[in-house]
Amino acid sequence: MPDMSVEVGGLKLRGPVLAASGTFGYGTEVPLLERRALGAMVSKGIFLRARAGTAPPRIVETPSGMLNAIGLQGPGAEALIRDYAPKWAEWEFPVLVNINGESASEYGEMASLLDGVPGVAGFEINISCPNVEQGGLYFGNDPRAAAAVTDAVRKRTRLPVWVKLTPMVSDIGVIARAVESAGADALCAINTFVGMSIDLNAYGPRLSFRTGGLSGPAIRPLAVHLAHQAARAVHIPVIGIGGITKAEDGLEFLVAGCTAIQVGTATFVNPKAVAEVHDGIAAFLAARGFSSLAELPRYLPRD
Ligand SMILES: Cc1cc2nc3c(=O)[nH]c(=O)nc-3n(C[C@H](O)[C@H](O)[C@H](O)COP(=O)(O)O)c2cc1C
């Protein structure tokens, strides 16, 4: 068995395959999953206060993917600390909390509240949130706002800070460099694309929220490209996300310059997806005579 361990953004992980935010709940709702293969888990996105999320229907199947508009439903930070973190503290893999806010200071408040809580190993900042103080523009679309959020979190914690980039930008490298300068330890690329699906009987959108985030194999080539672009732009590690369902998909991101990967939607279809991706990557490395993942050749020319 090749050495699959990776060091990514301040954490040493036993393997490169992570569970993506929102597709794995708080890790307590997925009994079928083989946890042995998990490098780490990222929790469902959480705000300071509890949120009910959007009205159903919240999920629509699309060709090779799905649209979701959950609206970041969650119990709030206090409940997460009380109900979930104590369980995470006993698990053999780290759990990062996906944090969300309506202002940069709210992100900072979240970080200081969760910093030092046993079971919380680090933060993944979701910058795909509307900036309420600046007219609802997404933090992730504006390098200054993205950097301000990163800085607000960085100043309030010594835990690893990862920033999850949105694909809905014209140049992901600009945002990647801005959050790297603000102190991010790693980047996660990418979150979902905004999409829409129309019900021809209702003559209107299938999702009650009108639009949703597109995920699954449909987005994979777009995601590989954007993760690669982000990796070229920075010197911190990039964690590739988007449409990974099998080992070869994950390997594409790794060869394209990513240090680790996250599996999301695939778990909905196949609860063993994380384990199969992990084991398949190990088998690929062994078959090609590599004794560790670190020996995998990368395609990462610098701009
Ligand atoms: C149902 C659902 C909920 C999600 N919730 C979150 C979330 O709370 N925070 C976040 O940063 N990303 C969230 N995501 C995005 C995923 O973590 C991931 O970036 C995206 O789905 C692409 O990966 P995939 O194609 O492997 O699913 C969610 C995705 C899905 C499908």
mmCIF file of C-alpha atoms and ligand atoms in Angstrom:
data_model
loop_
_atom_site.group_PDB
_atom_site.id
_atom_site.type_symbol
_atom_site.label_atom_id
_atom_site.label_comp_id
_atom_site.label_asym_id
_atom_site.label_seq_id
_atom_site.Cartn_x
_atom_site.Cartn_y
_atom_site.Cartn_z
ATOM 1 C CA MET A 1 0.000 0.000 0.000
ATOM 2 C CA PRO A 2 1.635 3.294 -1.073
ATOM 3 C CA ASP A 3 1.958 6.081 1.476
ATOM 4 C CA MET A 4 -1.189 8.129 0.899
ATOM 5 C CA SER A 5 -0.602 10.745 3.598
ATOM 6 C CA VAL A 6 -0.595 14.407 2.615
ATOM 7 C CA GLU A 7 0.213 17.639 4.342
ATOM 8 C CA VAL A 8 -2.270 20.288 3.389
ATOM 9 C CA GLY A 9 -2.829 23.758 4.779
ATOM 10 C CA GLY A 10 -1.523 23.129 8.276
ATOM 11 C CA LEU A 11 -2.911 19.608 8.693
ATOM 12 C CA LYS A 12 -1.261 16.244 8.245
ATOM 13 C CA LEU A 13 -3.868 13.874 6.808
ATOM 14 C CA ARG A 14 -3.719 10.100 6.512
ATOM 15 C CA GLY A 15 -5.131 10.277 2.980
ATOM 16 C CA PRO A 16 -5.936 12.807 0.246
ATOM 17 C CA VAL A 17 -9.699 12.164 -0.013
ATOM 18 C CA LEU A 18 -11.954 14.421 2.045
ATOM 19 C CA ALA A 19 -15.731 14.615 2.423
ATOM 20 C CA ALA A 20 -17.073 17.859 0.929
ATOM 21 C CA SER A 21 -19.196 20.319 2.878
ATOM 22 C CA GLY A 22 -22.947 19.851 2.737
ATOM 23 C CA THR A 23 -22.851 16.355 1.323
ATOM 24 C CA PHE A 24 -21.938 14.691 4.577
ATOM 25 C CA GLY A 25 -23.956 16.610 7.166
ATOM 26 C CA TYR A 26 -22.059 16.729 10.438
ATOM 27 C CA GLY A 27 -20.612 13.280 9.846
ATOM 28 C CA THR A 28 -23.140 11.572 12.088
ATOM 29 C CA GLU A 29 -25.741 10.943 9.379
ATOM 30 C CA VAL A 30 -23.785 8.645 7.073
ATOM 31 C CA PRO A 31 -23.671 5.189 8.688
ATOM 32 C CA LEU A 32 -22.833 3.334 5.465
ATOM 33 C CA LEU A 33 -19.655 5.231 4.817
ATOM 34 C CA GLU A 34 -16.285 3.585 5.297
ATOM 35 C CA ARG A 35 -14.566 6.102 7.529
ATOM 36 C CA ARG A 36 -11.171 4.401 7.332
ATOM 37 C CA ALA A 37 -10.603 6.059 3.961
ATOM 38 C CA LEU A 38 -11.448 9.611 5.038
ATOM 39 C CA GLY A 39 -8.515 12.027 5.164
ATOM 40 C CA ALA A 40 -10.754 14.636 6.770
ATOM 41 C CA MET A 41 -14.337 15.832 6.772
ATOM 42 C CA VAL A 42 -15.709 19.293 6.157
ATOM 43 C CA SER A 43 -18.953 19.972 8.033
ATOM 44 C CA LYS A 44 -22.134 21.354 6.507
ATOM 45 C CA GLY A 45 -21.861 25.143 6.275
ATOM 46 C CA ILE A 46 -22.818 26.937 9.454
ATOM 47 C CA PHE A 47 -23.793 30.499 10.349
ATOM 48 C CA LEU A 48 -23.597 32.128 13.783
ATOM 49 C CA ARG A 49 -27.337 31.710 14.267
ATOM 50 C CA ALA A 50 -29.692 28.863 13.341
ATOM 51 C CA ARG A 51 -31.208 29.024 9.837
ATOM 52 C CA ALA A 52 -34.211 27.202 8.452
ATOM 53 C CA GLY A 53 -32.911 27.220 4.870
ATOM 54 C CA THR A 54 -35.059 27.494 1.756
ATOM 55 C CA ALA A 55 -38.477 25.955 1.139
ATOM 56 C CA PRO A 56 -38.679 22.667 -0.805
ATOM 57 C CA PRO A 57 -38.132 21.570 -3.508
ATOM 58 C CA ARG A 58 -34.445 22.058 -2.748
ATOM 59 C CA ILE A 59 -32.862 19.467 -5.009
ATOM 60 C CA VAL A 60 -33.340 18.695 -8.697
ATOM 61 C CA GLU A 61 -31.560 16.026 -10.706
ATOM 62 C CA THR A 62 -29.914 17.243 -13.919
ATOM 63 C CA PRO A 63 -27.942 15.482 -16.667
ATOM 64 C CA SER A 64 -24.874 14.071 -14.862
ATOM 65 C CA GLY A 65 -25.434 16.280 -11.857
ATOM 66 C CA MET A 66 -27.807 17.988 -9.488
ATOM 67 C CA LEU A 67 -28.971 21.436 -8.545
ATOM 68 C CA ASN A 68 -29.357 22.256 -4.861
ATOM 69 C CA ALA A 69 -30.686 25.259 -3.023
ATOM 70 C CA ILE A 70 -30.545 24.298 0.649
ATOM 71 C CA GLY A 71 -30.061 27.888 1.802
ATOM 72 C CA LEU A 72 -27.389 26.929 4.329
ATOM 73 C CA GLN A 73 -29.826 25.377 6.780
ATOM 74 C CA GLY A 74 -28.144 24.751 10.107
ATOM 75 C CA PRO A 75 -28.453 24.795 13.889
ATOM 76 C CA GLY A 76 -26.050 27.714 14.504
ATOM 77 C CA ALA A 77 -22.610 27.818 16.093
ATOM 78 C CA GLU A 78 -23.623 27.209 19.729
ATOM 79 C CA ALA A 79 -25.516 24.028 18.845
ATOM 80 C CA LEU A 80 -22.621 22.814 16.701
ATOM 81 C CA ILE A 81 -20.253 23.265 19.647
ATOM 82 C CA ARG A 82 -22.656 21.484 22.006
ATOM 83 C CA ASP A 83 -23.971 18.645 19.818
ATOM 84 C CA TYR A 84 -21.318 17.780 17.242
ATOM 85 C CA ALA A 85 -17.823 18.963 18.228
ATOM 86 C CA PRO A 86 -17.597 16.565 21.231
ATOM 87 C CA LYS A 87 -18.234 13.640 18.843
ATOM 88 C CA TRP A 88 -15.649 14.915 16.340
ATOM 89 C CA ALA A 89 -13.053 15.121 19.116
ATOM 90 C CA GLU A 90 -13.177 11.323 19.342
ATOM 91 C CA TRP A 91 -12.831 10.598 15.634
ATOM 92 C CA GLU A 92 -9.589 9.452 14.057
ATOM 93 C CA PHE A 93 -9.698 12.074 11.276
ATOM 94 C CA PRO A 94 -9.896 15.874 11.564
ATOM 95 C CA VAL A 95 -13.105 17.820 11.016
ATOM 96 C CA LEU A 96 -13.037 21.306 9.554
ATOM 97 C CA VAL A 97 -16.014 23.612 9.992
ATOM 98 C CA ASN A 98 -17.387 25.316 6.881
ATOM 99 C CA ILE A 99 -18.090 28.834 8.153
ATOM 100 C CA ASN A 100 -20.417 31.420 6.633
ATOM 101 C CA GLY A 101 -21.358 34.997 7.414
ATOM 102 C CA GLU A 102 -23.213 38.059 6.235
ATOM 103 C CA SER A 103 -20.292 40.382 6.983
ATOM 104 C CA ALA A 104 -16.533 39.992 7.394
ATOM 105 C CA SER A 105 -16.895 40.605 11.124
ATOM 106 C CA GLU A 106 -19.473 37.812 11.409
ATOM 107 C CA TYR A 107 -16.966 35.377 9.875
ATOM 108 C CA GLY A 108 -14.412 36.602 12.412
ATOM 109 C CA GLU A 109 -16.875 36.119 15.264
ATOM 110 C CA MET A 110 -17.507 32.548 14.120
ATOM 111 C CA ALA A 111 -13.774 31.827 14.117
ATOM 112 C CA SER A 112 -13.213 33.188 17.606
ATOM 113 C CA LEU A 113 -16.226 31.262 18.945
ATOM 114 C CA LEU A 114 -15.053 27.956 17.445
ATOM 115 C CA ASP A 115 -11.322 28.442 17.999
ATOM 116 C CA GLY A 116 -10.016 26.079 20.652
ATOM 117 C CA VAL A 117 -13.195 23.970 20.772
ATOM 118 C CA PRO A 118 -12.089 20.304 21.013
ATOM 119 C CA GLY A 119 -13.116 18.553 17.811
ATOM 120 C CA VAL A 120 -12.714 21.602 15.570
ATOM 121 C CA ALA A 121 -9.479 21.056 13.628
ATOM 122 C CA GLY A 122 -9.715 24.020 11.269
ATOM 123 C CA PHE A 123 -11.913 26.227 9.127
ATOM 124 C CA GLU A 124 -13.055 26.156 5.548
ATOM 125 C CA ILE A 125 -14.374 29.633 4.761
ATOM 126 C CA ASN A 126 -17.302 29.580 2.353
ATOM 127 C CA ILE A 127 -17.084 32.869 0.491
ATOM 128 C CA SER A 128 -20.095 32.032 -1.708
ATOM 129 C CA CYS A 129 -22.310 34.110 0.601
ATOM 130 C CA PRO A 130 -23.970 37.477 -0.065
ATOM 131 C CA ASN A 131 -22.226 40.390 1.634
ATOM 132 C CA VAL A 132 -25.242 42.020 3.273
ATOM 133 C CA GLU A 133 -23.288 45.162 4.206
ATOM 134 C CA GLN A 134 -22.305 45.734 0.577
ATOM 135 C CA GLY A 135 -25.569 45.278 -1.268
ATOM 136 C CA GLY A 136 -25.572 41.471 -1.398
ATOM 137 C CA LEU A 137 -22.593 40.997 -3.737
ATOM 138 C CA TYR A 138 -20.909 37.658 -3.102
ATOM 139 C CA PHE A 139 -17.706 37.894 -1.043
ATOM 140 C CA GLY A 140 -16.121 35.395 -3.396
ATOM 141 C CA ASN A 141 -16.636 37.580 -6.482
ATOM 142 C CA ASP A 142 -14.573 40.474 -5.176
ATOM 143 C CA PRO A 143 -10.879 40.073 -4.300
ATOM 144 C CA ARG A 144 -11.064 42.788 -1.629
ATOM 145 C CA ALA A 145 -14.114 41.302 0.098
ATOM 146 C CA ALA A 146 -12.668 37.787 -0.128
ATOM 147 C CA ALA A 147 -9.417 39.005 1.420
ATOM 148 C CA ALA A 148 -11.285 40.901 4.158
ATOM 149 C CA VAL A 149 -13.146 37.750 5.204
ATOM 150 C CA THR A 150 -9.928 35.706 5.189
ATOM 151 C CA ASP A 151 -8.167 38.358 7.243
ATOM 152 C CA ALA A 152 -11.044 38.545 9.761
ATOM 153 C CA VAL A 153 -10.830 34.775 10.340
ATOM 154 C CA ARG A 154 -7.011 34.621 10.245
ATOM 155 C CA LYS A 155 -6.734 37.204 13.018
ATOM 156 C CA ARG A 156 -8.970 35.202 15.362
ATOM 157 C CA THR A 157 -7.536 31.718 15.114
ATOM 158 C CA ARG A 158 -4.306 29.774 14.985
ATOM 159 C CA LEU A 159 -6.111 26.814 13.452
ATOM 160 C CA PRO A 160 -5.688 26.095 9.727
ATOM 161 C CA VAL A 161 -7.733 28.447 7.530
ATOM 162 C CA TRP A 162 -8.796 27.144 4.135
ATOM 163 C CA VAL A 163 -10.777 29.324 1.725
ATOM 164 C CA LYS A 164 -13.315 27.745 -0.604
ATOM 165 C CA LEU A 165 -13.447 29.538 -3.931
ATOM 166 C CA THR A 166 -16.492 30.077 -6.103
ATOM 167 C CA PRO A 167 -16.274 29.247 -9.816
ATOM 168 C CA MET A 168 -18.576 32.180 -10.653
ATOM 169 C CA VAL A 169 -15.702 34.596 -11.347
ATOM 170 C CA SER A 170 -13.927 35.795 -14.459
ATOM 171 C CA ASP A 171 -10.408 35.109 -13.113
ATOM 172 C CA ILE A 172 -10.062 32.664 -10.229
ATOM 173 C CA GLY A 173 -6.330 33.419 -9.991
ATOM 174 C CA VAL A 174 -7.038 36.984 -8.833
ATOM 175 C CA ILE A 175 -9.241 35.793 -5.948
ATOM 176 C CA ALA A 176 -6.785 32.984 -5.128
ATOM 177 C CA ARG A 177 -3.877 35.414 -4.811
ATOM 178 C CA ALA A 178 -5.954 37.862 -2.748
ATOM 179 C CA VAL A 179 -6.884 35.272 -0.118
ATOM 180 C CA GLU A 180 -3.361 33.818 -0.096
ATOM 181 C CA SER A 181 -2.023 37.298 0.725
ATOM 182 C CA ALA A 182 -4.630 37.632 3.491
ATOM 183 C CA GLY A 183 -3.225 34.553 5.218
ATOM 184 C CA ALA A 184 -5.090 31.494 3.907
ATOM 185 C CA ASP A 185 -3.275 28.196 4.525
ATOM 186 C CA ALA A 186 -4.964 26.430 1.591
ATOM 187 C CA LEU A 187 -7.600 26.931 -1.102
ATOM 188 C CA CYS A 188 -10.528 24.676 -1.911
ATOM 189 C CA ALA A 189 -11.605 24.836 -5.546
ATOM 190 C CA ILE A 190 -14.435 24.809 -6.274
ATOM 191 C CA ASN A 191 -17.950 25.404 -4.945
ATOM 192 C CA THR A 192 -21.021 24.849 -7.150
ATOM 193 C CA PHE A 193 -21.942 26.738 -10.337
ATOM 194 C CA VAL A 194 -25.254 28.615 -10.345
ATOM 195 C CA GLY A 195 -27.831 26.913 -12.557
ATOM 196 C CA MET A 196 -31.558 26.762 -13.255
ATOM 197 C CA SER A 197 -34.008 24.088 -14.336
ATOM 198 C CA ILE A 198 -37.531 24.738 -15.677
ATOM 199 C CA ASP A 199 -40.602 22.604 -15.064
ATOM 200 C CA LEU A 200 -42.551 22.649 -18.333
ATOM 201 C CA ASN A 201 -45.823 21.723 -16.592
ATOM 202 C CA ALA A 202 -45.563 24.546 -14.080
ATOM 203 C CA TYR A 203 -44.030 26.960 -16.612
ATOM 204 C CA GLY A 204 -41.533 27.959 -13.944
ATOM 205 C CA PRO A 205 -38.423 26.934 -12.046
ATOM 206 C CA ARG A 206 -38.207 23.492 -10.455
ATOM 207 C CA LEU A 207 -36.456 24.848 -7.354
ATOM 208 C CA SER A 208 -38.486 27.062 -5.039
ATOM 209 C CA PHE A 209 -35.412 29.315 -4.739
ATOM 210 C CA ARG A 210 -35.430 29.598 -8.584
ATOM 211 C CA THR A 211 -31.692 28.900 -8.957
ATOM 212 C CA GLY A 212 -29.409 26.323 -7.348
ATOM 213 C CA GLY A 213 -25.825 25.154 -7.179
ATOM 214 C CA LEU A 214 -24.860 22.678 -9.900
ATOM 215 C CA SER A 215 -22.621 19.808 -8.761
ATOM 216 C CA GLY A 216 -21.673 16.298 -9.848
ATOM 217 C CA PRO A 217 -19.873 14.925 -12.936
ATOM 218 C CA ALA A 218 -21.466 17.647 -15.095
ATOM 219 C CA ILE A 219 -19.025 20.196 -13.660
ATOM 220 C CA ARG A 220 -15.843 18.087 -13.499
ATOM 221 C CA PRO A 221 -13.873 19.426 -16.503
ATOM 222 C CA LEU A 222 -14.755 22.990 -15.470
ATOM 223 C CA ALA A 223 -13.627 22.228 -11.932
ATOM 224 C CA VAL A 224 -10.343 20.603 -13.003
ATOM 225 C CA HIS A 225 -9.574 23.686 -15.068
ATOM 226 C CA LEU A 226 -10.390 26.140 -12.257
ATOM 227 C CA ALA A 227 -8.532 24.147 -9.583
ATOM 228 C CA HIS A 228 -5.520 24.040 -11.925
ATOM 229 C CA GLN A 229 -5.754 27.791 -12.573
ATOM 230 C CA ALA A 230 -5.909 28.435 -8.818
ATOM 231 C CA ALA A 231 -2.923 26.125 -8.176
ATOM 232 C CA ARG A 232 -0.871 27.951 -10.797
ATOM 233 C CA ALA A 233 -1.624 31.295 -9.179
ATOM 234 C CA VAL A 234 -0.521 30.559 -5.601
ATOM 235 C CA HIS A 235 2.097 28.780 -3.511
ATOM 236 C CA ILE A 236 -0.295 27.366 -0.894
ATOM 237 C CA PRO A 237 -1.930 23.946 -1.468
ATOM 238 C CA VAL A 238 -5.169 23.614 -3.427
ATOM 239 C CA ILE A 239 -7.819 21.024 -2.636
ATOM 240 C CA GLY A 240 -9.698 20.041 -5.801
ATOM 241 C CA ILE A 241 -13.482 19.633 -5.751
ATOM 242 C CA GLY A 242 -16.117 19.040 -8.401
ATOM 243 C CA GLY A 243 -17.717 15.938 -9.833
ATOM 244 C CA ILE A 244 -15.302 13.350 -8.461
ATOM 245 C CA THR A 245 -16.975 9.931 -8.509
ATOM 246 C CA LYS A 246 -14.072 7.541 -9.058
ATOM 247 C CA ALA A 247 -10.306 7.314 -8.570
ATOM 248 C CA GLU A 248 -9.420 8.525 -12.080
ATOM 249 C CA ASP A 249 -11.455 11.691 -11.514
ATOM 250 C CA GLY A 250 -9.579 12.407 -8.309
ATOM 251 C CA LEU A 251 -6.253 11.658 -9.983
ATOM 252 C CA GLU A 252 -7.025 14.250 -12.668
ATOM 253 C CA PHE A 253 -7.210 16.952 -9.987
ATOM 254 C CA LEU A 254 -4.042 15.663 -8.292
ATOM 255 C CA VAL A 255 -2.046 15.600 -11.523
ATOM 256 C CA ALA A 256 -3.436 19.066 -12.347
ATOM 257 C CA GLY A 257 -1.673 20.408 -9.269
ATOM 258 C CA CYS A 258 -4.004 19.721 -6.315
ATOM 259 C CA THR A 259 -2.653 18.373 -3.030
ATOM 260 C CA ALA A 260 -5.901 16.737 -1.923
ATOM 261 C CA ILE A 261 -9.477 16.340 -3.150
ATOM 262 C CA GLN A 262 -13.039 16.403 -1.827
ATOM 263 C CA VAL A 263 -15.876 14.117 -2.810
ATOM 264 C CA GLY A 264 -19.401 15.567 -2.598
ATOM 265 C CA THR A 265 -22.408 14.605 -4.710
ATOM 266 C CA ALA A 266 -21.003 11.146 -5.505
ATOM 267 C CA THR A 267 -21.713 10.077 -1.906
ATOM 268 C CA PHE A 268 -25.457 10.618 -2.549
ATOM 269 C CA VAL A 269 -25.326 8.012 -5.322
ATOM 270 C CA ASN A 270 -22.769 5.676 -3.785
ATOM 271 C CA PRO A 271 -22.167 5.843 -0.018
ATOM 272 C CA LYS A 272 -18.839 4.086 -0.562
ATOM 273 C CA ALA A 273 -17.551 6.673 -3.037
ATOM 274 C CA VAL A 274 -14.904 8.129 -0.691
ATOM 275 C CA ALA A 275 -13.461 4.681 0.057
ATOM 276 C CA GLU A 276 -13.537 3.642 -3.608
ATOM 277 C CA VAL A 277 -11.766 6.832 -4.717
ATOM 278 C CA HIS A 278 -9.150 6.417 -1.969
ATOM 279 C CA ASP A 279 -8.518 2.733 -2.692
ATOM 280 C CA GLY A 280 -8.492 3.302 -6.449
ATOM 281 C CA ILE A 281 -5.838 6.013 -6.145
ATOM 282 C CA ALA A 282 -3.712 3.707 -3.972
ATOM 283 C CA ALA A 283 -4.096 0.907 -6.549
ATOM 284 C CA PHE A 284 -3.166 3.269 -9.407
ATOM 285 C CA LEU A 285 0.003 4.371 -7.585
ATOM 286 C CA ALA A 286 0.951 0.774 -6.749
ATOM 287 C CA ALA A 287 0.341 -0.404 -10.334
ATOM 288 C CA ARG A 288 2.668 2.318 -11.653
ATOM 289 C CA GLY A 289 5.371 1.535 -9.130
ATOM 290 C CA PHE A 290 5.044 4.667 -6.965
ATOM 291 C CA SER A 291 5.613 4.116 -3.254
ATOM 292 C CA SER A 292 3.839 7.312 -2.220
ATOM 293 C CA LEU A 293 1.333 9.850 -3.498
ATOM 294 C CA ALA A 294 4.089 12.459 -3.311
ATOM 295 C CA GLU A 295 5.792 10.674 -6.251
ATOM 296 C CA LEU A 296 2.815 11.223 -8.587
ATOM 297 C CA PRO A 297 3.947 13.441 -11.492
ATOM 298 C CA ARG A 298 2.166 16.814 -11.622
ATOM 299 C CA TYR A 299 1.310 19.095 -14.493
ATOM 300 C CA LEU A 300 1.771 22.552 -13.001
ATOM 301 C CA PRO A 301 3.655 24.939 -15.266
ATOM 302 C CA ARG A 302 4.006 28.377 -13.709
ATOM 303 C CA ASP A 303 2.498 31.351 -15.519
HETATM 304 C C1 LIG B 1 -26.563 19.349 -1.121
HETATM 305 C C2 LIG B 1 -25.300 20.147 -1.142
HETATM 306 C C3 LIG B 1 -25.017 21.027 -0.084
HETATM 307 C C4 LIG B 1 -23.836 21.775 -0.086
HETATM 308 N N1 LIG B 1 -23.570 22.610 0.970
HETATM 309 C C5 LIG B 1 -22.406 23.316 1.005
HETATM 310 C C6 LIG B 1 -22.091 24.153 2.119
HETATM 311 O O1 LIG B 1 -22.825 24.214 3.118
HETATM 312 N N2 LIG B 1 -20.939 24.870 2.081
HETATM 313 C C7 LIG B 1 -20.069 24.797 1.012
HETATM 314 O O2 LIG B 1 -19.027 25.466 1.016
HETATM 315 N N3 LIG B 1 -20.332 23.990 -0.042
HETATM 316 C C8 LIG B 1 -21.471 23.250 -0.068
HETATM 317 N N4 LIG B 1 -21.744 22.419 -1.135
HETATM 318 C C9 LIG B 1 -20.776 22.335 -2.268
HETATM 319 C C10 LIG B 1 -19.906 21.065 -2.177
HETATM 320 O O3 LIG B 1 -19.144 21.034 -0.990
HETATM 321 C C11 LIG B 1 -18.972 20.968 -3.398
HETATM 322 O O4 LIG B 1 -18.125 22.083 -3.452
HETATM 323 C C12 LIG B 1 -19.749 20.892 -4.723
HETATM 324 O O5 LIG B 1 -20.917 20.121 -4.570
HETATM 325 C C13 LIG B 1 -18.914 20.314 -5.870
HETATM 326 O O6 LIG B 1 -18.455 19.001 -5.576
HETATM 327 P P1 LIG B 1 -19.240 17.661 -6.058
HETATM 328 O O7 LIG B 1 -19.496 17.812 -7.519
HETATM 329 O O8 LIG B 1 -18.304 16.537 -5.718
HETATM 330 O O9 LIG B 1 -20.508 17.606 -5.275
HETATM 331 C C14 LIG B 1 -22.923 21.651 -1.164
HETATM 332 C C15 LIG B 1 -23.214 20.770 -2.212
HETATM 333 C C16 LIG B 1 -24.369 20.018 -2.208
HETATM 334 C C17 LIG B 1 -24.626 19.075 -3.355
#
